[in-house]
Coordinates of C-alpha atoms in Angstrom, one line a residue:
X1075 CA 332.1 193.7 65.7
X1076 CA 330.6 191.6 68.0
X1077 CA 331.6 187.7 67.3
X1078 CA 329.3 185.1 68.9
X1079 CA 331.0 183.3 72.2
X1080 CA 331.3 179.6 70.4
X1081 CA 332.9 181.3 67.5
X1082 CA 335.2 183.3 69.7
X1083 CA 336.5 180.1 71.5
X1084 CA 336.9 178.5 68.4
X1085 CA 338.9 180.9 67.0
X1086 CA 341.4 181.0 70.0
X1087 CA 341.8 178.3 69.8
X1088 CA 342.7 178.1 66.0
X1089 CA 345.5 180.9 67.2
X1090 CA 348.9 179.6 67.9
X1091 CA 351.7 181.2 69.4
X1092 CA 355.0 180.3 67.2
X1093 CA 358.4 181.0 67.3
X1094 CA 359.7 184.5 65.5
X1095 CA 359.9 184.1 61.9
X1096 CA 363.7 183.7 60.2
X1097 CA 364.4 186.5 58.5
X1098 CA 367.7 186.2 55.9
X1099 CA 369.2 188.3 53.3
X1100 CA 371.5 188.4 50.6
X1101 CA 374.2 191.0 49.1
X1102 CA 376.0 191.4 46.0
X1103 CA 377.6 194.3 46.3
X1104 CA 380.8 192.7 46.8
X1105 CA 380.5 191.2 43.4
X1106 CA 379.6 194.8 41.9
X1107 CA 383.0 196.1 42.9
X1108 CA 384.9 194.7 39.7
X1109 CA 384.1 194.0 36.5
X1110 CA 382.0 191.1 36.1
X1111 CA 380.1 189.5 32.7
X1112 CA 376.5 190.2 32.6
X1113 CA 376.0 186.5 32.9
X1114 CA 377.9 186.5 36.4
X1115 CA 375.9 189.2 37.8
X1116 CA 372.6 187.1 37.1
X1117 CA 373.7 184.2 38.8
X1118 CA 374.4 186.4 41.6
X1119 CA 371.4 188.4 41.8
X1120 CA 369.1 187.0 44.8
X1121 CA 366.7 184.7 43.3
X1122 CA 362.9 185.5 43.1
X1123 CA 360.6 182.9 43.2
X1124 CA 357.7 184.3 41.5
X1125 CA 354.1 184.0 42.7
X1126 CA 352.7 180.1 41.5
X1127 CA 348.7 180.1 40.9
X1128 CA 348.1 176.5 41.3
X1129 CA 344.3 174.8 41.1
X1130 CA 344.5 171.8 44.3
X1131 CA 342.7 169.1 45.4
X1132 CA 340.2 168.2 42.0
X1133 CA 337.3 166.3 42.7
X1134 CA 337.9 162.5 42.6
X1135 CA 335.1 161.4 40.1
X1136 CA 331.2 162.2 39.4
X1137 CA 330.4 165.0 36.8
X1138 CA 332.6 167.5 38.7
X1139 CA 335.7 164.9 38.6
X1140 CA 339.1 167.1 37.9
X1141 CA 337.5 170.4 38.8
X1142 CA 340.0 172.1 41.2
X1143 CA 338.4 172.6 45.1
X1144 CA 341.2 174.9 45.7
X1145 CA 343.3 177.3 45.1
X1146 CA 347.2 178.0 46.4
X1147 CA 348.9 181.5 46.2
X1148 CA 352.6 180.9 47.0
X1149 CA 356.0 182.8 46.3
X1150 CA 356.6 186.4 45.6
X1151 CA 353.9 188.5 44.9
X1152 CA 354.7 191.3 41.9
X1153 CA 353.3 193.5 40.0
X1154 CA 351.1 191.8 37.2
X1155 CA 350.0 189.1 39.5
X1156 CA 346.5 190.4 39.8
X1157 CA 346.2 190.2 36.2
X1158 CA 347.4 186.9 35.9
X1159 CA 345.1 185.9 38.9
X1160 CA 342.1 187.5 36.8
X1161 CA 343.3 185.8 33.5
X1162 CA 343.4 182.3 35.5
X1163 CA 339.3 183.0 36.1
X1164 CA 338.8 183.6 32.8
X1165 CA 340.5 181.1 31.2
X1166 CA 339.2 178.4 33.8
X1167 CA 335.8 179.3 35.5
X1168 CA 334.8 176.5 36.9
X1169 CA 338.0 175.8 38.8
X1170 CA 338.4 179.3 39.7
X1171 CA 334.3 178.9 41.1
X1172 CA 335.2 175.6 43.1
X1173 CA 339.0 176.8 43.8
X1174 CA 337.8 179.9 45.5
X1175 CA 336.0 177.8 48.3
X1176 CA 339.4 177.5 49.6
X1177 CA 342.5 179.7 49.3
X1178 CA 345.7 178.8 50.7
X1179 CA 348.4 181.6 51.1
X1180 CA 352.3 181.1 51.0
X1181 CA 352.7 184.3 49.9
X1182 CA 356.7 184.6 51.1
X1183 CA 356.5 188.3 50.5
X1184 CA 356.4 191.1 47.7
X1185 CA 355.4 194.3 46.1
X1186 CA 352.6 195.9 48.3
X1187 CA 350.5 197.7 45.8
X1188 CA 350.2 194.6 44.1
X1189 CA 349.1 193.0 46.9
X1190 CA 346.5 196.2 47.4
X1191 CA 345.1 195.3 43.8
X1192 CA 345.1 191.9 44.7
X1193 CA 343.3 191.8 47.8
X1194 CA 340.9 194.3 46.1
X1195 CA 340.0 191.9 43.5
X1196 CA 339.6 188.9 45.7
X1197 CA 337.2 190.8 48.6
X1198 CA 334.8 191.1 45.4
X1199 CA 334.9 187.1 45.0
X1200 CA 334.2 186.7 48.8
X1201 CA 336.8 183.4 48.9
X1202 CA 337.1 181.6 52.1
X1203 CA 341.6 182.5 52.8
X1204 CA 343.2 180.1 55.3
X1205 CA 347.3 181.0 56.3
X1206 CA 348.4 178.2 57.7
X1207 CA 351.8 179.6 58.7
X1208 CA 353.3 183.0 59.3
X1209 CA 352.0 185.7 56.9
X1210 CA 353.3 189.1 56.7
X1211 CA 353.1 192.1 54.4
X1212 CA 351.6 191.3 51.7
X1213 CA 350.4 188.1 52.5
X1214 CA 348.6 189.9 55.4
X1215 CA 347.1 192.4 53.2
X1216 CA 345.8 189.3 51.0
X1217 CA 344.9 187.3 53.9
X1218 CA 342.2 190.2 55.0
X1219 CA 340.3 190.3 51.9
X1220 CA 338.6 187.2 52.9
X1221 CA 335.0 186.7 53.5
X1222 CA 336.3 184.1 55.8
X1223 CA 339.8 184.7 57.3
X1224 CA 341.3 181.1 59.1
X1225 CA 345.0 181.3 60.7
X1226 CA 345.1 177.5 61.7
X1227 CA 348.7 178.0 62.8
X1228 CA 351.1 181.0 62.1
X1229 CA 350.7 184.8 62.7
X1230 CA 349.1 187.9 60.6
X1231 CA 352.1 190.6 60.6
X1232 CA 351.8 194.2 59.3
X1233 CA 354.6 196.0 57.7
X1234 CA 354.6 200.0 56.4
X1235 CA 354.8 200.5 52.7
X1236 CA 357.9 201.2 51.3
X1237 CA 358.8 203.8 48.8
X1238 CA 359.7 207.3 48.7
X1239 CA 357.5 209.9 49.4
X1240 CA 354.9 211.4 48.3
X1241 CA 354.5 207.5 46.5
X1242 CA 354.9 206.2 49.9
X1243 CA 352.2 208.3 51.9
X1244 CA 349.6 207.8 48.7
X1245 CA 350.0 204.2 49.5
X1246 CA 350.0 204.4 53.3
X1247 CA 346.6 206.2 53.1
X1248 CA 345.1 203.5 50.3
X1249 CA 346.1 200.9 52.7
X1250 CA 345.0 202.0 56.0
X1251 CA 341.1 203.0 54.3
X1252 CA 341.7 199.1 53.2
X1253 CA 342.5 198.1 56.6
X1254 CA 339.6 199.9 58.3
X1255 CA 337.3 198.6 55.6
X1256 CA 338.4 194.8 56.1
X1257 CA 337.9 195.0 60.2
X1258 CA 341.3 196.3 61.7
X1259 CA 340.3 198.0 64.6
X1260 CA 341.9 201.5 65.2
X1261 CA 343.9 200.9 68.4
X1262 CA 345.9 198.2 66.5
X1263 CA 346.3 200.6 63.6
X1264 CA 348.1 203.0 65.6
X1265 CA 350.3 200.3 67.7
X1266 CA 351.4 198.9 64.1
X1267 CA 352.2 202.9 63.5
X1268 CA 354.1 203.0 66.6
X1269 CA 355.7 200.2 66.2
X1270 CA 359.8 200.7 64.0
X1271 CA 359.5 201.0 59.8
X1272 CA 361.9 198.3 59.7
X1273 CA 360.2 195.9 61.7
X1274 CA 356.8 193.8 61.1
X1275 CA 354.3 194.1 63.7
X1276 CA 352.3 191.0 64.7
X1277 CA 349.0 190.9 65.8
X1278 CA 348.3 189.1 68.9
X1279 CA 345.9 186.8 69.8
X1280 CA 343.0 189.3 71.0
X1281 CA 343.5 191.7 67.7
X1282 CA 343.0 188.3 65.8
X1283 CA 339.9 187.7 67.0
X1284 CA 339.0 191.6 67.4
X1285 CA 339.4 191.8 63.5
X1286 CA 336.9 188.4 63.4
X1287 CA 336.2 185.6 61.0
X1288 CA 334.0 187.8 58.4
X1289 CA 335.1 191.5 57.7
X1290 CA 332.4 194.1 58.4
X1291 CA 330.4 193.9 55.5
X1292 CA 329.7 190.2 55.3
X1293 CA 328.9 190.1 59.0
X1294 CA 326.6 193.4 58.5
X1295 CA 324.6 191.4 55.8
X1296 CA 324.5 188.0 57.9
X1297 CA 323.1 189.6 60.6
X1298 CA 320.6 191.2 58.2
X1299 CA 319.6 188.6 56.5
X1300 CA 320.0 185.5 58.5
X1301 CA 318.8 183.4 61.4
X1302 CA 320.2 184.5 64.7
X1303 CA 322.7 182.2 66.1
X1304 CA 322.3 179.9 69.3
X1305 CA 323.6 176.9 71.1
X1306 CA 322.0 174.6 68.5
X1307 CA 323.5 173.0 65.7
X1308 CA 319.8 173.8 63.9
X1309 CA 320.7 177.2 63.9
X1310 CA 324.6 176.6 63.1
X1311 CA 323.7 174.5 59.8
X1312 CA 320.8 177.5 59.3
X1313 CA 323.5 180.4 59.0
X1314 CA 326.0 178.3 57.5
X1315 CA 323.2 177.7 54.2
X1316 CA 322.5 181.3 54.2
X1317 CA 325.8 182.5 54.4
X1318 CA 326.5 180.1 51.5
X1319 CA 323.8 181.8 49.7
X1320 CA 325.3 184.9 50.2
X1321 CA 328.6 184.4 49.1
X1322 CA 326.9 182.4 45.9
X1323 CA 325.2 185.8 44.7
X1324 CA 328.2 188.2 45.5
X1325 CA 331.3 186.1 44.1
X1326 CA 328.5 185.6 40.7
X1327 CA 328.0 188.9 40.3
X1328 CA 331.9 189.4 40.2
X1329 CA 332.4 186.7 38.0
X1330 CA 329.8 188.6 35.6
X1331 CA 332.0 191.4 35.3
X1332 CA 334.7 189.4 34.9
X1333 CA 334.1 187.1 32.1
X1334 CA 332.8 189.5 29.9
X1335 CA 333.3 188.6 26.7
X1336 CA 334.0 185.0 27.4
X1337 CA 331.9 182.3 25.9
X1338 CA 332.4 179.3 28.5
X1339 CA 329.8 176.4 28.4
X1340 CA 329.9 176.0 32.6
X1341 CA 329.3 179.8 33.2
X1342 CA 326.4 180.1 30.2
X1343 CA 324.6 177.2 31.6
X1344 CA 324.5 178.0 35.7
X1345 CA 325.1 182.0 35.9
X1346 CA 321.5 182.7 35.9
X1347 CA 321.2 180.2 39.1
X1348 CA 324.0 181.7 40.6
X1349 CA 322.7 185.8 40.1
X1350 CA 319.5 184.7 41.6
X1351 CA 320.8 183.7 45.0
X1352 CA 319.5 185.7 47.6
X1353 CA 321.9 188.5 48.3

């Protein structure tokens, strides 16, 4: 996948090297060595911050006043969180439509099967995804789902699927296919496999650049349907407008499937326009 020189330079500026992530663990085995009440057991159990789905940065005024311009995903990713996101989209279509224009990730870890489910759902919606700190495991899987992937600070780290065989092998196959689809190159994948089972493989700056801002399938659409980029501002803005039209049309078809049975006035008024955008 070819990335224009100006974008390579921009990308390298945005990739920062930061100190190793801090890892903490908590053990309750000593508490289990003696009879205790259920209440105490619950109190001693490690706390899990469930994934928070939060619309952010509302329009301050005008006809869209109060509608979100961003979406933040933070906390621990757990089974069922993909269904929660879909339900949120169905309840608030206009916020979801606008919010997908800037998805900020602060996912602290969690279930990698659910991360793949969430990533598959998001990839169809062509979101603009930003990770502003270290993003590993489940977070990295979700970050890769973006049509635009930005990393102004922090690192992207890959972890191997956990669980007993054969479930582990099946999950590993699904994860491999997804990573290749989203642009991870085979040499990076093989270096990750060679890493220890319990360690995080942090992608280097060149490896991040090789993945690119856009996943291969979106880059191919841009290359086939949008004007070529040169050093001029005019070509940059022409490419940006064309890219926006492609995102609108792809996102509209995904929304049309997700909103089956939903009678939302905003979607009813706008879906034909969105679906008619050039693909």
